[in-house]
XYZ file of C-alpha atoms in Angstrom:
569
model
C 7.009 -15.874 -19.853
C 4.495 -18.380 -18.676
C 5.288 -20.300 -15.799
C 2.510 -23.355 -15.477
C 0.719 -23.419 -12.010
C 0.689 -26.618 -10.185
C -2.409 -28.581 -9.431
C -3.272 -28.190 -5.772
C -2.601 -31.422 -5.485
C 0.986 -30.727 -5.654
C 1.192 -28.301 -3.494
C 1.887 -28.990 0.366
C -0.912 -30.144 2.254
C -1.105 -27.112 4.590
C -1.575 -25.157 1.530
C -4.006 -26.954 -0.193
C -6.180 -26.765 3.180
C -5.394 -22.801 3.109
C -7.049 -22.531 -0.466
C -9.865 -25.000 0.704
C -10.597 -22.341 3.702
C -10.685 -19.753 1.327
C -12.728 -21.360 -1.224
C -10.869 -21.871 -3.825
C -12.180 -23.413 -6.467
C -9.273 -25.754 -8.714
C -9.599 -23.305 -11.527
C -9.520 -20.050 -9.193
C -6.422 -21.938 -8.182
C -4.981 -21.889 -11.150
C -5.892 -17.860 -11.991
C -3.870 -17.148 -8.892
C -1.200 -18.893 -9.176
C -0.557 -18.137 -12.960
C 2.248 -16.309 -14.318
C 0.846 -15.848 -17.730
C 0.468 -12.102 -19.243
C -1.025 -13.059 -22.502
C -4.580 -14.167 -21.006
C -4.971 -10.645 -18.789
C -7.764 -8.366 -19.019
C -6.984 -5.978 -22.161
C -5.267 -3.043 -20.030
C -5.863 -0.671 -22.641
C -9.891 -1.331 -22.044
C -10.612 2.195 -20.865
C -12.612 5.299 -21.827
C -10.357 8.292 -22.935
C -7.270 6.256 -23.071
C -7.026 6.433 -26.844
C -7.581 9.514 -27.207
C -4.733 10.505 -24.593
C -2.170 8.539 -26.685
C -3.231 10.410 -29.979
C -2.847 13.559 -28.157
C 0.370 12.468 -26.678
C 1.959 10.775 -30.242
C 0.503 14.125 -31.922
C 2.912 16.424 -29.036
C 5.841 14.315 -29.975
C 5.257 14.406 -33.600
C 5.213 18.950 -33.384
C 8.195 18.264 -30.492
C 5.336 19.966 -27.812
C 6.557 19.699 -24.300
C 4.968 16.900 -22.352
C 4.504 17.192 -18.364
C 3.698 14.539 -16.088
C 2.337 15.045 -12.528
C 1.849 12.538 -9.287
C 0.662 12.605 -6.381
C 3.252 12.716 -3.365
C 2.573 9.227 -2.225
C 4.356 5.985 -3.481
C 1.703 5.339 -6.335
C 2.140 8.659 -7.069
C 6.145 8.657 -7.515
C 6.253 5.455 -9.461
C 3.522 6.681 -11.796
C 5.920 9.722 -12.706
C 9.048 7.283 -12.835
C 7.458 5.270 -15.244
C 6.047 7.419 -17.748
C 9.260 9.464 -17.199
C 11.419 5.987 -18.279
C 9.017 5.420 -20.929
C 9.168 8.708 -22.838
C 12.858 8.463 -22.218
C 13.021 4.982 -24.089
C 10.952 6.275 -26.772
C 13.236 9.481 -26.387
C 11.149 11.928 -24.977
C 12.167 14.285 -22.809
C 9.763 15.231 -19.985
C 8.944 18.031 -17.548
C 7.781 16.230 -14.344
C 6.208 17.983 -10.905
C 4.680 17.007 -7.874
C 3.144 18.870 -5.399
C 4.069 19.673 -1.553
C 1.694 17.764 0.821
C 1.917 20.902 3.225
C 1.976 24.034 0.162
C -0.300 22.686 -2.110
C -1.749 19.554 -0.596
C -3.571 16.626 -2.290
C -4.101 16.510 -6.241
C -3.873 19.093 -9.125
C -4.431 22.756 -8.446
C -3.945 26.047 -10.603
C -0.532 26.838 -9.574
C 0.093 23.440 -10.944
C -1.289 24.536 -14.358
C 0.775 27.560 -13.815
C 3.599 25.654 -12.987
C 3.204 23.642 -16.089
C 2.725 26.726 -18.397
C 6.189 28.377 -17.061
C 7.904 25.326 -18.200
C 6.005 25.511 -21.797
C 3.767 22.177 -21.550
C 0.999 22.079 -23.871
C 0.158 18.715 -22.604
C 0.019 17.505 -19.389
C -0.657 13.944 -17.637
C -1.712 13.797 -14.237
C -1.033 10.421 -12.560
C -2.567 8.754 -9.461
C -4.579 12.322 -9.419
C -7.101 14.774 -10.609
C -10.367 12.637 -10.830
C -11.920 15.011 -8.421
C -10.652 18.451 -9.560
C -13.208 19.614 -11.279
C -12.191 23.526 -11.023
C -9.072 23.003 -12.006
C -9.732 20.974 -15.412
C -11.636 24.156 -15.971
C -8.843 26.592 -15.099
C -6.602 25.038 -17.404
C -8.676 25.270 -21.058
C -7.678 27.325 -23.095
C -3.444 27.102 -21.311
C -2.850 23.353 -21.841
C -4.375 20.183 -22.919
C -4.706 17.843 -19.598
C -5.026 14.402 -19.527
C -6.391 13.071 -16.098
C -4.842 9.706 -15.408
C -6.464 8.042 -11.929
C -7.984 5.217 -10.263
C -9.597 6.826 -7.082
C -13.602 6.921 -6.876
C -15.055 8.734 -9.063
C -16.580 11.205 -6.540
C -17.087 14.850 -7.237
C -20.500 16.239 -8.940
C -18.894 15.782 -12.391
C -16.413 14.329 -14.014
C -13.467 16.735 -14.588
C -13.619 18.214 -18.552
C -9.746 17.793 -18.832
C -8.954 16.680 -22.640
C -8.848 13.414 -21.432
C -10.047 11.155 -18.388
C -8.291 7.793 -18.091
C -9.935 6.576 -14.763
C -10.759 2.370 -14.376
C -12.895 3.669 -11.206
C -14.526 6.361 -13.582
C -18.706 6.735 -13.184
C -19.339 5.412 -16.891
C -17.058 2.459 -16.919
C -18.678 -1.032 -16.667
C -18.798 -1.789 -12.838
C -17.138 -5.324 -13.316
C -14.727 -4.031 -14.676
C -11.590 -6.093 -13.937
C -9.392 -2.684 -14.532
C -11.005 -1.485 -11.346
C -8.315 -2.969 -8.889
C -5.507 -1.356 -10.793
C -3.055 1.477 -9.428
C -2.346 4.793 -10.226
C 0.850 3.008 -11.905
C -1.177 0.124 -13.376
C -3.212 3.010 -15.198
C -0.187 4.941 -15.958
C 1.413 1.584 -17.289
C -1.644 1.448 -19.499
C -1.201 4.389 -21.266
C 1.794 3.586 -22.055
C 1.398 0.399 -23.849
C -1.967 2.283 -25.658
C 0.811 4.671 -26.951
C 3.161 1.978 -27.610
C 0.382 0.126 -29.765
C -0.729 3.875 -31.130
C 3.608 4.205 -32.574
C 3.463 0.532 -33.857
C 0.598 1.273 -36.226
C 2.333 3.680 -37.913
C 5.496 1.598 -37.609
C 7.335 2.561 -34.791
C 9.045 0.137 -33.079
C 9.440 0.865 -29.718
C 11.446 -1.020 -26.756
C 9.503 -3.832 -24.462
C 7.431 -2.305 -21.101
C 8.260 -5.228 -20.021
C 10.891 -3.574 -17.421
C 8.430 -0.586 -16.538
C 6.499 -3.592 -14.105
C 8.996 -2.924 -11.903
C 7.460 0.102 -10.892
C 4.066 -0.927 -10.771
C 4.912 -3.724 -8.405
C 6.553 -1.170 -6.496
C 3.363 1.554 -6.750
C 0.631 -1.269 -6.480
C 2.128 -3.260 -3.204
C 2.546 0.261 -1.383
C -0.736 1.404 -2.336
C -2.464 -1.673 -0.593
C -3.939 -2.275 -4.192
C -6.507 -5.220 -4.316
C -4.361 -8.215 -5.589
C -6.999 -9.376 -8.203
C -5.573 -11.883 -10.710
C -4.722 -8.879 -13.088
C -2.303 -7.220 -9.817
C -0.925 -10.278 -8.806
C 0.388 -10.960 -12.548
C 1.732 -7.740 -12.863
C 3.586 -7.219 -9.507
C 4.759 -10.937 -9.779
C 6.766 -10.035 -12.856
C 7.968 -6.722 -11.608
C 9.239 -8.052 -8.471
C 11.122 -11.260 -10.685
C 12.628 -8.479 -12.260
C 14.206 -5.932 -8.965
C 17.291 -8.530 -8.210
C 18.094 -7.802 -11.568
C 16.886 -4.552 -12.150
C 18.320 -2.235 -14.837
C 17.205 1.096 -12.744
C 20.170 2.137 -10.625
C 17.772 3.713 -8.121
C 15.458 0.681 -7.855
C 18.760 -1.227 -6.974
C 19.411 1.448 -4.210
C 17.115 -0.197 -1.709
C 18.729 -2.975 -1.606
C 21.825 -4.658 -0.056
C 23.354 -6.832 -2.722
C 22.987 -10.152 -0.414
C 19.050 -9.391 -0.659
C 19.405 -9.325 -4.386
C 20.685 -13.098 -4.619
C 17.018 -14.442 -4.768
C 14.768 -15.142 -7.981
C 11.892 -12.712 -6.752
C 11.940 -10.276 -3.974
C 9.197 -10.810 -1.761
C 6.123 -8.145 -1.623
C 6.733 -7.497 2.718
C 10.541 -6.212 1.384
C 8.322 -3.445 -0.262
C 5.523 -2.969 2.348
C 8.216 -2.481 4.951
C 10.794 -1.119 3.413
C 10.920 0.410 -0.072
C 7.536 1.915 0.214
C 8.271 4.081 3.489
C 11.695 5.201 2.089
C 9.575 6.740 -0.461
C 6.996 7.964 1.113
C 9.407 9.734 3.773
C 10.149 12.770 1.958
C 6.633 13.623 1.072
C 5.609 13.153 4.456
C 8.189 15.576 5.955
C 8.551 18.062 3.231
C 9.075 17.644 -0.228
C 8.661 14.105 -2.139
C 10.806 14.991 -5.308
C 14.325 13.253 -3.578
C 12.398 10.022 -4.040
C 11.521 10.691 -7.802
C 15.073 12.005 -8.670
C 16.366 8.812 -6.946
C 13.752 6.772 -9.095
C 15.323 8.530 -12.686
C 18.595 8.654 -11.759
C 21.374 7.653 -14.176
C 24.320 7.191 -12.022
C 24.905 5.232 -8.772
C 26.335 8.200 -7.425
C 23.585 10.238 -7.829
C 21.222 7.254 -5.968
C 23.745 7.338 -3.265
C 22.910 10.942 -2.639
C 19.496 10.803 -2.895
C 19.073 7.661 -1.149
C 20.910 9.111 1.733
C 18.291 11.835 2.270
C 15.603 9.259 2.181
C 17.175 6.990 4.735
C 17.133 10.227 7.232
C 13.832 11.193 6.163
C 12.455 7.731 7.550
C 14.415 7.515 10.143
C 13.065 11.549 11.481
C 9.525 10.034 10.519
C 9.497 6.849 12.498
C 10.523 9.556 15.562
C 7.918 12.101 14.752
C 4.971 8.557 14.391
C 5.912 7.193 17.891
C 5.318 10.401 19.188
C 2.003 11.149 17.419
C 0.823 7.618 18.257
C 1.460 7.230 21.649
C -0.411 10.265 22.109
C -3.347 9.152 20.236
C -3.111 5.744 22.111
C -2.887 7.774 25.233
C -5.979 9.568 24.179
C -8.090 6.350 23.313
C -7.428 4.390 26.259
C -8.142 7.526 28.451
C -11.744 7.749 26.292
C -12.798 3.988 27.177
C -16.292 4.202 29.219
C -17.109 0.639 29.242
C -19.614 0.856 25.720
C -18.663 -0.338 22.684
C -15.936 1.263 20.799
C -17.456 2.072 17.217
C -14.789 4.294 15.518
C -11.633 6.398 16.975
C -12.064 9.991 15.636
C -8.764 11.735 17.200
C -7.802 15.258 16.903
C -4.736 17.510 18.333
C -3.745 20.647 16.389
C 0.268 19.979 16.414
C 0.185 16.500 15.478
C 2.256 16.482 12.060
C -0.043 16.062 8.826
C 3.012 13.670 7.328
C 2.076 10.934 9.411
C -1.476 10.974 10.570
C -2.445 8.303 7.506
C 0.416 5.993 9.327
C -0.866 6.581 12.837
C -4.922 5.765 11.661
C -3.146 2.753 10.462
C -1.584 1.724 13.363
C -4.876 2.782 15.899
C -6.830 -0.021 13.628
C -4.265 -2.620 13.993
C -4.422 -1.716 18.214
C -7.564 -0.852 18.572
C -9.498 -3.314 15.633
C -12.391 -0.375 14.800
C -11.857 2.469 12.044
C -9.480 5.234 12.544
C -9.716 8.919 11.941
C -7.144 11.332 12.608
C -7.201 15.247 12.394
C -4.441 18.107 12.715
C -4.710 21.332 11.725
C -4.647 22.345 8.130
C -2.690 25.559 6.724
C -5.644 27.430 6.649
C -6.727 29.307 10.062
C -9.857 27.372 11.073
C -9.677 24.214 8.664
C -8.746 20.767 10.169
C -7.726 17.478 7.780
C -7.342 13.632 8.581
C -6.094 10.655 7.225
C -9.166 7.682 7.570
C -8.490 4.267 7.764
C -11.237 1.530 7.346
C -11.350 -1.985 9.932
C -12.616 -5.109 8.274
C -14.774 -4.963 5.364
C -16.387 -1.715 6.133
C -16.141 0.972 3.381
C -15.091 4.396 4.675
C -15.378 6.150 1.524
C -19.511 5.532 1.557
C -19.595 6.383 5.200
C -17.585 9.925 4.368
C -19.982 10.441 1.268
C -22.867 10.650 4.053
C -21.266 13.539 6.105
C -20.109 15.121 2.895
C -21.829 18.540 3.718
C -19.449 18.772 6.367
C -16.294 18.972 4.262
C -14.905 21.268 2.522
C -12.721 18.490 0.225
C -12.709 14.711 0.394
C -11.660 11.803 -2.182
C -10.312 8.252 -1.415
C -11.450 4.765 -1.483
C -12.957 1.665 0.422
C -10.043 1.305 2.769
C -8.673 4.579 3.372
C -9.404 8.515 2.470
C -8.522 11.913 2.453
C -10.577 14.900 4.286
C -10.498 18.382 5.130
C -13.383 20.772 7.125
C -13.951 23.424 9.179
C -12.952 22.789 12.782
C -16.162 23.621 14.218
C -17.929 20.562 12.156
C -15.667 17.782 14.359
C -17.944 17.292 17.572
C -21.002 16.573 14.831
C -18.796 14.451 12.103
C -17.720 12.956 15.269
C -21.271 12.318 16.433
C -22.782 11.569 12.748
C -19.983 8.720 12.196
C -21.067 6.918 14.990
C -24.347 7.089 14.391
C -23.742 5.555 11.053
C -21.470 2.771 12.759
C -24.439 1.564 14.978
C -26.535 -0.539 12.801
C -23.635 -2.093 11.369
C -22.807 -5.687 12.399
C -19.411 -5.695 14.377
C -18.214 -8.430 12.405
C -18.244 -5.997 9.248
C -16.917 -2.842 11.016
C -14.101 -4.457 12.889
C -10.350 -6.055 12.641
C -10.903 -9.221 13.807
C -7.998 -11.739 15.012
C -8.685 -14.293 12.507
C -6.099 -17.020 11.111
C -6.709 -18.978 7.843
C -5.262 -22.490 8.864
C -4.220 -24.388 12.095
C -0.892 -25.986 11.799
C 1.249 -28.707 13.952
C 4.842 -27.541 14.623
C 5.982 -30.711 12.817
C 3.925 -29.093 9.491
C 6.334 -26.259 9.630
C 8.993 -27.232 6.965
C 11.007 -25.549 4.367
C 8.608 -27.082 2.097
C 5.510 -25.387 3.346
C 7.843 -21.803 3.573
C 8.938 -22.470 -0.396
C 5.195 -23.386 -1.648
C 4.163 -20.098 0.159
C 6.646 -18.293 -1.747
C 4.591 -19.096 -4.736
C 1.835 -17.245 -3.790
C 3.373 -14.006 -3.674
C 2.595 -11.153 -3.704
C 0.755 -10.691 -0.935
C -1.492 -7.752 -0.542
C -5.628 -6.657 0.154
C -7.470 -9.487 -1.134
C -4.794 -12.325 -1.048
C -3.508 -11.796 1.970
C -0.147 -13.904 3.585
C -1.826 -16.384 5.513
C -1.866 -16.408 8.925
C -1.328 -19.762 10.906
C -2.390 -20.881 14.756
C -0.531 -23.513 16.205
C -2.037 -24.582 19.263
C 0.044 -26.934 22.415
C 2.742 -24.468 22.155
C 5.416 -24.267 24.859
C 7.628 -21.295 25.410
C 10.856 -22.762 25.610
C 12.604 -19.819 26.529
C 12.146 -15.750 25.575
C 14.204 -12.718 25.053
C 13.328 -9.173 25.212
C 15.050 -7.577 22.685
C 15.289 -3.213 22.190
C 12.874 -2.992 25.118
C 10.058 -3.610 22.613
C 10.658 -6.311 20.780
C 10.185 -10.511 21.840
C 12.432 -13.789 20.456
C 10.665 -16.328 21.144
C 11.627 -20.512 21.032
C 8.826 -22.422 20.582
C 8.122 -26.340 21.266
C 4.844 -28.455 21.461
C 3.477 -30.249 24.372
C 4.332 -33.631 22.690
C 6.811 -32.775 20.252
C 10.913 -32.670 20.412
C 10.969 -30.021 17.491
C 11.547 -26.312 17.975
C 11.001 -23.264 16.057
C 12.063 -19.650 16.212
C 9.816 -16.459 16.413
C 9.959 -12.903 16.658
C 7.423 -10.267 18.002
C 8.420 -6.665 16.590
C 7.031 -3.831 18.792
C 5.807 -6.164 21.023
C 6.363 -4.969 24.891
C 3.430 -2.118 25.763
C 0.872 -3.704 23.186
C -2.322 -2.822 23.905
C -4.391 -5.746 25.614
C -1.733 -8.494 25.488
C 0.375 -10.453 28.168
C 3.808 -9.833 28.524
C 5.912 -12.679 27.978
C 6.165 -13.135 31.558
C 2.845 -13.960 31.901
C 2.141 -16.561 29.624
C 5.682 -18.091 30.288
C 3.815 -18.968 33.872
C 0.819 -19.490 32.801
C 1.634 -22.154 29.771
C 1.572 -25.181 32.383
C 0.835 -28.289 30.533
C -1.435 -27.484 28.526
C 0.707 -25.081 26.383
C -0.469 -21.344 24.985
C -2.079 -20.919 21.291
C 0.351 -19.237 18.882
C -1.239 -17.128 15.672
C 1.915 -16.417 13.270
C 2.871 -15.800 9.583
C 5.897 -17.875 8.198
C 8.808 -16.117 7.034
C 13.036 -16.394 7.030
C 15.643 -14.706 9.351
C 18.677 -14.411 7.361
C 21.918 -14.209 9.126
C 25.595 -14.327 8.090
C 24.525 -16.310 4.817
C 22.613 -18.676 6.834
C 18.522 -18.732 5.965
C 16.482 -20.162 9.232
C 12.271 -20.335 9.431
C 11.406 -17.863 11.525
C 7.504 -17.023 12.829
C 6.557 -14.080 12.612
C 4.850 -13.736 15.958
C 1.312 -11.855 16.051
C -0.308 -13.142 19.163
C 0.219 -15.921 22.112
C -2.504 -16.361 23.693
C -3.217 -18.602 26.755
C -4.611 -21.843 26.835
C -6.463 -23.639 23.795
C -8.303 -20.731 21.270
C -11.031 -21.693 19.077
């Protein structure tokens, strides 16, 4: 399955200058451009992990019932669709459950245990969960045997004495570790090739995993995973795989026009797939998604893609609302001094979409986002954090710790719940912290990785790019400036978003671009502006590259981020 990389040589030259900004080195080069799955870091490298398979292949042998549990999130749901498809294909039949994010909240409780119990599992798997729940590892000795599989930080007291801990982020594993980066469905994908081995040395053949990376390019894309060499290899193949995917609800996302390409391209998932998924759990509950995810039928996927598609489309409503609000509230909090963090909180803003709404304050606002609402419990507040540049929230949290009554997450983004009347002083304590911290490190800055002339943008350049995909935290899609730019003409489009029809100064070539959610962003000219202020000189344009596809014909389209006036350095 190896495809050999070219030498950057090869390669246009816009993208050899992109991996000489970066720093590339020829053989890093190489790493990241590699298709090859026999020279990965041995996935089955982690503490616990055999043990959970002998525990597992020792249920199956004394036909015990096995039970898997996720997390509500996208990570979450693939993690349980995977092991779900696995045990199927070694036919296994599996009890799986996930939790409400408004009944029972984040990770594994003791009504889960219970839950388990009523269905008869002796041994259950937690995916993309339990690292942190301590008390309930406890709770459930002596009811079932529970194997924690996870990859979040490793951050209560101790580490939870389940049966088994399967955890790449774990306190005892080696700290360059190259597991680290994985999933919750790289872990879970793990365990099941450890089992998988486990079967074939007592000869058992079992079938390939091969099709299982289909959901952990799905899981590891939406869970802004790092895209070390070990992601990027993994995703890559699942996402070769999706056009002609076996899984009937895998296929659902999709319009069968959009499956007529060799890979489908990581933003398809970011933007698309991932929300679907996520819009269930974010409303109510997430198990529509999972039941789409094993279905057997394309009727069923029909069904349960339906309730997705009306889940996302009620969430996007419900966001606006929540954000504009919180924008409202920023703006209105602006004194002049230097904005550090934005710690937001109204009681009736809807605990589904907070984590999206952080999100989108960064991207406005370029600092770290924190967002409360009220919890279920009378007095108790949670909020979704979301880190700005290369600051890491999860060590800033770990210093106001004493405040909360729960918290777990990672470098980028995290989980939190306290008493209301600790928010003035978490409030104050965070930006204490923030102070001494360069601005460089603590903010999203408007960089680009190379400058390009509009004559550079080719179909060329757009098909080399494709060969760096996936995208994600870590390899991100590169983001050009093209400077001389002329607005040849503009259309609002919606009443929010811009197309745009680019020239240069001294150039008879034209390009296409679009702006999404462009009209009302914070800080930026409207296209009237800049269309009279261009004169001669032309405006700076900072883009990605992508293609607009329209009645079966493909045209390059930039993806518009910012115009700016005049010549940016």
């Amino acid at each position: 399955m190896e495809l050999t990389a070219q030498a950057p040589t090869e390669l246009n030259p816009v993208i050899v200058r992109l991996f000489k900004k970066r720093g590339f080195s020829p053989l890093e080069v190489q790493d990241m451009l590699s298709w090859n799955l026999k020279d990965i870091p041995e996935l089955t490298n982690m503490i616990d992990l055999e043990k959970a398979s002998k525990r597992l292949i020792q249920a199956i042998s004394e036909n015990e019932t096995i039970g898997i549990y996720g997390d509500y999130d996208v990570d979450g749901t693939t993690s349980c669709a995977l092991l779900w498809h696995f045990f199927k294909m070694i036919g296994v039949t599996t009890e799986v459950f996930q939790p409400s994010r408004f009944v029972e909240g984040y990770g594994v409780h003791n009504s889960s245990i219970d839950a388990a119990v009523e269905k008869n599992v002796k041994v259950l798997i937690t995916v993309d969960c339990g690292i942190t729940n301590v008390a309930t590892a406890e709770y459930a000795k002596g009811k079932l045997d529970l194997i924690i599989t996870d990859h979040h930080r490793d951050a209560a007291p101790t580490i939870p004495e389940a049966y088994a801990v399967v955890n790449p982020s774990r306190r005892d594993e080696p700290e360059n570790s190259p597991l680290k980066p994985l999933a919750g469905v790289g872990v879970a994908f793990a365990l099941a090739l450890q089992i998988k081995n486990d079967l074939a040395k007592l000869g058992k053949e079992t079938p390939s995993l091969y099709p299982l990376l289909q959901f952990v390019a799905i899981g590891t894309i939406s869970d802004l995973a790092r895209m070390s060499p070990l992601n990027l290899r993994l995703t890559r193949h699942g996402l070769k795989q999706i056009p002609t995917s076996g899984y009937p609800g895998i296929k659902a996302f999709f319009q069968p026009e959009e499956l007529k390409v060799p890979m489908i391209a990581s933003e398809k998932i970011s933007f698309h797939v991932g929300p679907h998924i996520n819009s269930k759990g974010r409303l109510d509950h997430p198990d529509r998604a999972l039941k789409l995810l094993i279905a057997d039928t394309f009727a069923e996927c029909r069904e349960h893609y339906t309730h997705l598609e009306v889940a996302n489309r009620d969430r996007r409503m419900i966001q606006a609302e929540v954000f504009d609000e919180a924008k409202q509230d920023v703006i209105k909090s602006l004194n002049g001094q230097d904005l550090l963090i934005n710690i937001m909180y109204r009681p009736h803003w809807h605990e589904g979409v907070i984590g999206i709404v952080a999100s989108k304050l960064v991207e406005t606002f370029e600092v770290p986002a924190i967002v409360f609402t009220n919890a279920e419990e009378e007095g108790v507040i949670k909020a979704s954090c979301r880190s700005a540049g290369e600051l890491n929230i999860f060590e800033l949290l770990d210093q106001c710790k004493d405040l909360f009554i729960k918290f777990g997450g990672h470098k980028a983004a995290a989980g939190l719940s306290m008493h209301k009347e600790n928010f003035h002083e978490f409030k104050r304590r965070m930006n204490e912290l923030l102070k001494p911290i360069p601005a460089s490190l603590r903010t999203k800055t408007k960089t680009f990785d190379v400058e390009v002339g509009i004559e550079e943008i080719s179909s060329h350049l757009l098909k080399d790019l494709d060969k760096l995909e996936p995208f994600g935290p870590g390899h991100e899609k590169p983001v050009f400036r093209m400077k001389n730019a002329i607005i040849q003409s503009y259309r609002i489009m919606k009443d929010a978003h811009v197309r745009w029809t680019f020239t240069g100064t001294n150039s008879k070539v034209s390009v296409q671009g679009i702006s999404f959610n462009y009209l009302g962003k914070w800080n930026e000219m409207t296209p009237e502006e800049l269309f009279e202020l261009q004169g001669k000189s032309g405006l700076t344009v900072q883009f990605t590259l992508g293609v607009n596809r329209f009645n079966g014909n493909e045209t390059i389209q930039l993806m518009v981020e910012r115009v700016m006036p005049g010549q940016i350095n």
